[in-house]
Short mmCIF file of C-alpha atoms and ligand atoms in Angstrom, two decimals:
data_model
loop_
_atom_site.label_atom_id
_atom_site.label_comp_id
_atom_site.label_asym_id
_atom_site.label_seq_id
_atom_site.Cartn_x
_atom_site.Cartn_y
_atom_site.Cartn_z
CA MET A 1 98.11 105.48 93.66
CA ASP A 2 97.19 108.21 96.21
CA PHE A 3 99.32 107.98 99.69
CA LEU A 4 97.11 109.27 102.50
CA ARG A 5 99.04 110.69 105.46
CA PRO A 6 97.00 111.53 108.55
CA GLU A 7 98.62 112.79 111.33
CA THR A 8 95.54 112.30 113.71
CA LEU A 9 93.03 109.57 114.51
CA ALA A 10 90.33 112.11 113.68
CA GLU A 11 91.99 112.80 110.45
CA ALA A 12 92.50 109.14 109.54
CA LEU A 13 88.73 108.34 110.15
CA GLU A 14 87.85 111.18 108.31
CA LEU A 15 89.75 110.19 105.53
CA LYS A 16 88.65 106.63 105.49
CA ALA A 17 85.39 107.86 105.35
CA SER A 18 86.00 109.83 102.29
CA ARG A 19 88.04 107.27 100.72
CA PRO A 20 86.77 103.66 101.94
CA ASP A 21 88.80 102.03 98.95
CA ALA A 22 92.10 103.32 100.90
CA VAL A 23 93.76 100.25 101.99
CA PRO A 24 95.29 100.99 105.87
CA ILE A 25 98.92 100.38 105.87
CA ALA A 26 100.70 100.06 109.53
CA GLY A 27 103.83 97.82 109.42
CA GLY A 28 103.19 97.22 105.95
CA THR A 29 104.47 93.48 106.29
CA ASP A 30 101.46 92.14 104.67
CA VAL A 31 100.39 95.13 102.49
CA MET A 32 103.80 95.62 100.85
CA VAL A 33 104.06 91.76 99.79
CA GLU A 34 100.67 92.20 98.42
CA LEU A 35 101.63 95.21 96.27
CA ASN A 36 104.95 93.78 95.41
CA PHE A 37 103.37 90.59 93.97
CA ASP A 38 100.51 92.51 92.36
CA HIS A 39 98.07 90.72 94.36
CA ARG A 40 96.19 94.12 94.72
CA ARG A 41 96.52 97.90 93.33
CA PRO A 42 94.34 99.75 95.60
CA GLY A 43 93.43 103.37 94.58
CA ALA A 44 95.06 104.68 97.82
CA LEU A 45 97.22 103.84 100.72
CA LEU A 46 96.20 105.40 104.28
CA ASP A 47 99.31 105.24 106.18
CA LEU A 48 98.60 104.83 109.84
CA THR A 49 102.21 105.35 111.30
CA ARG A 50 102.09 109.07 111.99
CA VAL A 51 98.91 108.48 114.38
CA PRO A 52 99.88 108.88 117.68
CA GLU A 53 96.85 107.57 119.28
CA LEU A 54 97.39 104.26 117.55
CA ARG A 55 100.91 103.70 118.47
CA GLN A 56 100.41 103.98 122.38
CA TRP A 57 99.26 101.52 125.32
CA SER A 58 97.89 102.12 128.47
CA ASP A 59 97.00 100.55 131.74
CA GLY A 60 94.08 98.34 131.59
CA LEU A 61 95.39 97.41 129.09
CA ARG A 62 94.35 99.08 125.82
CA ILE A 63 96.70 98.53 123.09
CA GLY A 64 96.85 100.84 120.24
CA ALA A 65 96.69 99.09 116.83
CA ALA A 66 99.83 99.97 115.54
CA VAL A 67 101.96 99.28 118.58
CA PRO A 68 104.61 96.91 116.98
CA TYR A 69 105.38 93.14 118.01
CA ALA A 70 108.92 94.45 119.46
CA ARG A 71 107.35 96.60 121.95
CA ILE A 72 104.72 94.23 122.83
CA ILE A 73 107.61 91.86 124.03
CA ASP A 74 109.66 94.59 125.78
CA GLU A 75 106.91 96.74 127.56
CA LEU A 76 104.01 94.19 127.93
CA GLY A 77 105.69 90.70 128.41
CA THR A 78 104.85 90.33 132.04
CA ALA A 79 101.24 91.75 131.87
CA LEU A 80 100.46 89.67 128.68
CA PRO A 81 102.69 86.81 128.68
CA GLY A 82 100.71 84.76 126.04
CA LEU A 83 100.60 87.76 123.75
CA ALA A 84 104.17 88.42 124.06
CA MET A 85 104.95 84.62 123.47
CA ALA A 86 103.15 84.75 120.13
CA ALA A 87 104.76 87.94 119.31
CA ARG A 88 108.23 86.32 119.78
CA THR A 89 107.39 83.84 117.10
CA VAL A 90 106.46 86.32 114.55
CA GLY A 91 108.70 86.56 111.37
CA SER A 92 112.33 88.15 112.23
CA PRO A 93 113.38 90.85 114.27
CA GLN A 94 112.69 93.13 111.36
CA ILE A 95 109.15 91.89 110.96
CA ARG A 96 108.62 92.52 114.69
CA ASN A 97 109.89 95.62 114.60
CA ARG A 98 107.41 96.82 112.03
CA GLY A 99 104.54 94.50 111.92
CA THR A 100 101.31 95.22 114.56
CA VAL A 101 98.72 93.37 116.36
CA GLY A 102 96.34 95.62 114.26
CA GLY A 103 97.84 94.33 110.84
CA ASN A 104 97.38 90.80 112.09
CA LEU A 105 93.72 91.65 112.88
CA GLY A 106 93.34 93.59 109.67
CA ALA A 107 94.85 90.67 107.44
CA ALA A 108 92.58 88.43 109.29
CA SER A 109 94.59 85.30 108.07
CA PRO A 110 93.53 82.05 109.96
CA ALA A 111 97.15 81.36 110.31
CA GLY A 112 97.82 84.99 112.06
CA ASP A 113 99.65 84.32 115.56
CA THR A 114 98.08 86.78 117.74
CA HIS A 115 94.70 85.50 117.08
CA PRO A 116 94.49 82.50 119.42
CA VAL A 117 95.87 84.25 122.32
CA LEU A 118 93.34 87.24 121.89
CA LEU A 119 90.35 84.66 121.84
CA ALA A 120 91.83 82.76 124.78
CA SER A 121 92.27 85.90 126.64
CA ASP A 122 88.85 87.45 126.18
CA ALA A 123 90.33 90.19 124.06
CA VAL A 124 87.88 92.98 122.80
CA ILE A 125 88.83 94.68 119.41
CA GLU A 126 88.01 98.80 119.28
CA VAL A 127 87.24 99.86 116.07
CA ALA A 128 86.11 103.50 114.80
CA SER A 129 84.67 105.42 111.99
CA THR A 130 83.40 108.96 111.68
CA ARG A 131 80.05 107.48 113.07
CA GLY A 132 81.78 106.40 116.12
CA PRO A 133 83.62 103.58 118.12
CA ARG A 134 82.51 99.97 118.15
CA MET A 135 83.68 97.36 120.59
CA ILE A 136 83.99 93.82 119.20
CA PRO A 137 84.88 90.60 121.32
CA ALA A 138 87.58 88.88 119.60
CA THR A 139 85.24 85.88 119.18
CA GLU A 140 82.83 87.84 116.74
CA PHE A 141 85.80 89.51 115.13
CA TYR A 142 86.78 86.72 112.61
CA LEU A 143 84.20 86.18 109.91
CA GLY A 144 86.00 83.76 107.44
CA VAL A 145 89.44 83.11 105.56
CA LYS A 146 90.93 86.79 105.69
CA ARG A 147 87.50 88.43 106.57
CA ASN A 148 86.95 90.39 109.34
CA ALA A 149 83.97 92.30 111.19
CA LEU A 150 85.43 95.75 109.76
CA GLU A 151 83.13 97.86 107.83
CA PRO A 152 84.71 99.80 104.65
CA ASP A 153 84.67 102.87 106.58
CA GLU A 154 86.11 101.71 109.96
CA LEU A 155 89.83 101.42 111.42
CA ILE A 156 91.05 99.04 114.22
CA VAL A 157 91.96 101.47 116.77
CA ALA A 158 93.08 99.11 119.90
CA VAL A 159 92.82 95.93 121.46
CA HIS A 160 91.53 95.76 124.93
CA LEU A 161 92.97 92.88 126.97
CA ALA A 162 92.85 92.44 130.99
CA PRO A 163 96.50 91.75 132.59
CA ALA A 164 96.83 87.87 132.71
CA ALA A 165 95.07 86.42 135.80
CA GLY A 166 97.06 83.33 135.59
CA PRO A 167 99.43 81.28 133.73
CA GLN A 168 99.53 81.92 129.67
CA GLN A 169 100.98 79.62 127.08
CA PHE A 170 101.17 79.86 123.08
CA ALA A 171 102.62 77.05 120.91
CA LYS A 172 102.97 77.25 117.13
CA VAL A 173 104.39 74.23 114.92
CA GLY A 174 105.96 75.49 111.63
CA THR A 175 108.37 73.91 109.25
CA ARG A 176 111.26 75.31 111.10
CA ASN A 177 111.75 77.32 114.24
CA ALA A 178 111.70 80.92 112.92
CA MET A 179 110.61 82.88 109.78
CA VAL A 180 107.50 80.39 109.42
CA ILE A 181 103.79 80.36 108.89
CA ALA A 182 102.12 78.35 111.56
CA VAL A 183 101.11 74.86 110.37
CA CYS A 184 98.86 75.07 113.49
CA SER A 185 98.86 77.10 116.79
CA PHE A 186 97.38 76.90 120.25
CA ALA A 187 96.75 79.06 122.99
CA ILE A 188 95.52 78.81 126.79
CA SER A 189 95.02 81.18 129.47
CA LEU A 190 94.04 80.12 133.07
CA PHE A 191 91.77 82.18 135.07
CA PRO A 192 92.37 81.00 138.59
CA GLY A 193 90.04 83.48 140.42
CA GLU A 194 87.00 82.41 137.91
CA ASN A 195 87.70 78.66 137.75
CA ARG A 196 87.85 79.02 134.25
CA VAL A 197 90.15 78.60 131.18
CA GLY A 198 90.48 79.97 127.74
CA ALA A 199 91.67 78.08 125.03
CA ALA A 200 91.73 78.71 121.18
CA VAL A 201 93.48 77.05 118.02
CA GLY A 202 94.67 78.79 115.10
CA SER A 203 95.67 77.93 111.25
CA ALA A 204 93.23 75.06 111.67
CA ALA A 205 89.89 76.12 110.38
CA PRO A 206 88.54 78.98 108.29
CA THR A 207 89.14 81.12 111.18
CA PRO A 208 90.81 81.24 114.52
CA ARG A 209 88.42 79.46 117.03
CA ARG A 210 87.72 79.00 120.65
CA ALA A 211 87.74 75.32 121.71
CA HIS A 212 84.64 75.66 124.09
CA GLU A 213 84.26 72.13 125.06
CA ALA A 214 87.69 71.61 125.93
CA GLU A 215 87.55 74.79 127.89
CA ALA A 216 84.39 73.51 129.79
CA PHE A 217 85.94 69.98 130.36
CA LEU A 218 88.89 71.57 132.01
CA ALA A 219 87.23 74.33 134.11
CA ALA A 220 85.12 71.24 135.62
CA GLU A 221 88.51 69.09 136.25
CA LEU A 222 90.77 71.60 137.65
CA ASP A 223 90.83 72.64 141.25
CA PHE A 224 92.29 75.87 141.22
CA ALA A 225 92.10 76.34 144.95
CA THR A 226 94.11 73.56 145.91
CA PRO A 227 95.79 72.52 142.78
CA LYS A 228 97.49 69.19 142.59
CA PRO A 229 99.55 67.48 139.68
CA LEU A 230 97.63 67.05 136.43
CA LEU A 231 96.66 63.44 135.69
CA ASP A 232 97.68 62.53 132.38
CA SER A 233 94.18 61.21 131.55
CA VAL A 234 93.01 64.94 131.86
CA LYS A 235 95.67 66.34 129.76
CA ARG A 236 94.93 63.63 127.14
CA GLU A 237 91.39 64.34 127.09
CA PHE A 238 92.11 68.04 126.77
CA GLY A 239 94.18 67.60 123.89
CA GLU A 240 91.54 65.63 122.09
CA LEU A 241 88.85 67.93 122.87
CA VAL A 242 91.24 70.90 121.21
CA SER A 243 91.73 68.90 118.29
CA ARG A 244 87.88 68.08 117.88
CA ALA A 245 87.52 71.93 118.21
CA ALA A 246 89.38 72.23 114.63
CA SER A 247 88.25 71.67 111.18
CA PRO A 248 91.63 71.81 109.41
CA ILE A 249 92.24 71.39 105.89
CA ASP A 250 95.41 69.49 103.69
CA ASP A 251 97.30 72.35 102.22
CA VAL A 252 100.96 73.05 101.38
CA ARG A 253 101.93 73.34 104.98
CA GLY A 254 100.61 70.12 106.21
CA SER A 255 97.64 67.58 106.12
CA ALA A 256 94.46 68.02 108.18
CA ALA A 257 95.25 64.58 110.04
CA TYR A 258 98.69 66.09 111.15
CA ARG A 259 96.94 69.61 112.14
CA GLU A 260 94.76 67.46 114.48
CA HIS A 261 97.45 65.45 115.78
CA ALA A 262 99.66 68.44 116.52
CA LEU A 263 96.82 70.55 118.35
CA ALA A 264 96.24 67.69 120.66
CA VAL A 265 100.06 67.43 121.48
CA MET A 266 100.48 71.33 122.02
CA ALA A 267 97.17 71.36 124.19
CA ARG A 268 98.70 68.76 126.34
CA ARG A 269 102.03 70.22 126.69
CA THR A 270 100.92 73.75 127.25
CA LEU A 271 98.28 72.84 129.82
CA GLY A 272 100.96 71.12 131.62
CA TRP A 273 103.46 73.98 131.53
CA ALA A 274 100.58 76.54 132.56
CA TRP A 275 99.76 74.26 135.53
CA GLN A 276 102.91 73.64 136.58
CA GLU A 277 103.33 77.56 136.60
CA LEU A 278 100.49 77.87 138.88
CA LEU A 279 101.64 75.11 141.15
CA SER A 280 104.99 76.84 141.48
CA ARG A 281 103.31 79.88 142.44
CA LYS A 282 101.13 78.52 144.82
CA ASN A 283 104.07 76.48 146.34
CA ARG A 284 106.11 79.84 146.64
CA GLY A 285 102.84 81.27 148.33
CA GLY A 286 103.06 83.75 145.48
CA GLU A 287 100.36 85.66 143.98
CA GLN A 288 98.17 84.09 141.24
CA SER A 289 98.01 87.44 139.49
CA CYS A 290 100.88 88.01 136.82
CA ALA A 291 100.13 91.81 137.02
C1 LIG B 1 108.81 87.91 105.99
C2 LIG B 1 107.52 87.72 106.91
C3 LIG B 1 107.22 86.83 107.95
C4 LIG B 1 105.96 86.99 108.57
N1 LIG B 1 105.85 86.11 109.67
C5 LIG B 1 104.84 86.01 110.38
C6 LIG B 1 104.41 84.90 111.36
O1 LIG B 1 105.46 84.22 111.72
N2 LIG B 1 103.18 85.07 111.91
C7 LIG B 1 102.08 85.98 111.48
O2 LIG B 1 101.16 85.98 112.41
N3 LIG B 1 102.43 86.86 110.65
C8 LIG B 1 103.56 87.00 110.02
N4 LIG B 1 103.59 87.69 108.80
C9 LIG B 1 102.40 88.24 108.39
C10 LIG B 1 102.61 90.04 109.22
O3 LIG B 1 104.04 90.32 109.45
C11 LIG B 1 101.77 90.14 110.27
O4 LIG B 1 100.45 89.69 109.97
C12 LIG B 1 101.54 91.61 110.66
O5 LIG B 1 101.09 91.50 112.10
C13 LIG B 1 100.78 92.56 110.04
O6 LIG B 1 101.35 93.88 110.72
P1 LIG B 1 101.40 94.88 110.01
O7 LIG B 1 101.45 96.19 110.99
O8 LIG B 1 102.46 94.93 109.22
O9 LIG B 1 100.27 95.10 108.73
P2 LIG B 1 100.13 95.71 107.40
O10 LIG B 1 100.66 94.91 106.42
O11 LIG B 1 100.25 97.19 107.41
O12 LIG B 1 98.37 95.67 106.98
C14 LIG B 1 98.03 94.22 107.19
C15 LIG B 1 96.43 94.33 106.77
O13 LIG B 1 95.80 94.81 108.15
C16 LIG B 1 95.24 96.22 107.43
N5 LIG B 1 95.11 97.10 108.55
C17 LIG B 1 96.64 97.25 109.36
N6 LIG B 1 96.32 98.63 110.39
C18 LIG B 1 95.17 98.60 110.43
C19 LIG B 1 93.98 99.11 111.17
N7 LIG B 1 94.55 99.99 112.31
N8 LIG B 1 92.79 99.24 110.78
C20 LIG B 1 92.27 98.83 109.96
N9 LIG B 1 93.05 97.72 109.05
C21 LIG B 1 94.26 97.91 109.22
C22 LIG B 1 95.76 96.66 106.39
O14 LIG B 1 94.96 97.24 105.29
C23 LIG B 1 95.98 95.04 105.79
O15 LIG B 1 94.87 94.49 105.07
C24 LIG B 1 105.04 87.52 108.30
C25 LIG B 1 105.10 88.63 107.20
C26 LIG B 1 106.55 88.69 106.60
C27 LIG B 1 106.55 89.40 105.39
#
């Protein structure tokens, strides 16, 4: 097996163009598991850990694909609370030191923890090849179970996300509290200035997906200008609509019926927490921006 070690993004893209069979490796927390279990034996690995462009983030926010979770938590927790919450639930400290959002996107597992947040927060994925860059909205990135919109000669370069415009929440159900792949997960982002809500489910369909009907229902119900405590009926209906957005299966981690139930509960609770945060900010006379 060849081990390719580019030092720049340009070099990495050249190598990927000449060796489309080369499997990119960032943190290696998915790739090494596959190699160790002999699930795949690629002709080449393309090591991205020395490419500085992939390990930086800049205001705006443009987060390099190889920025590890631990740095997202430490450095971006205020600007991107939803992504930081999801990052905190990934694996263990060791996995969070190595694992990256780019790797989560590359693996495109329906259970990947960052996906619901990226969908609910209108993320755009920047990919590139020697043919040039492409910007792919997260809603168009996930094509099927472990399939994404990358062409064979492309690499994920960065994730673009606006700093949170309002409260964000992420919740995940697993068989225990840590080191666990999601049975199902849910993310919500409030956009008070636009009277808008983003909501997305994970591990409850062949791909992570947005809950469009639930988003539209809440946008019509919520009064962002003069927020009042939420009616239970609104939270309940939101939960039901989120659960209806999913099309889960029975598998070793949980039944379809359990996933639908858990999604409704997570949606209700996270909406309650996010709305409470908005009310508290209003009461403090604070700004709605998290930035
Ligand atoms: C013990 C353990 C616990 C885990 N717990 C969780 C968890 O709780 N939640 C969760 O979501 N995941 C979990 N994972 C899976 C994994 O840690 C995450 O998916 C992580 O985000 C992968 O990032 P990475 O940088 O290590 O990816 P890698 O293993 O390096 O790569 C993963 C995939 O993405 C591709 N890839 C990587 N970077 C790029 C790029 N820039 N361009 C194109 N393709 C690229 C690779 O070719 C590969 O197909 C766990 C894994 C382990 C081993």
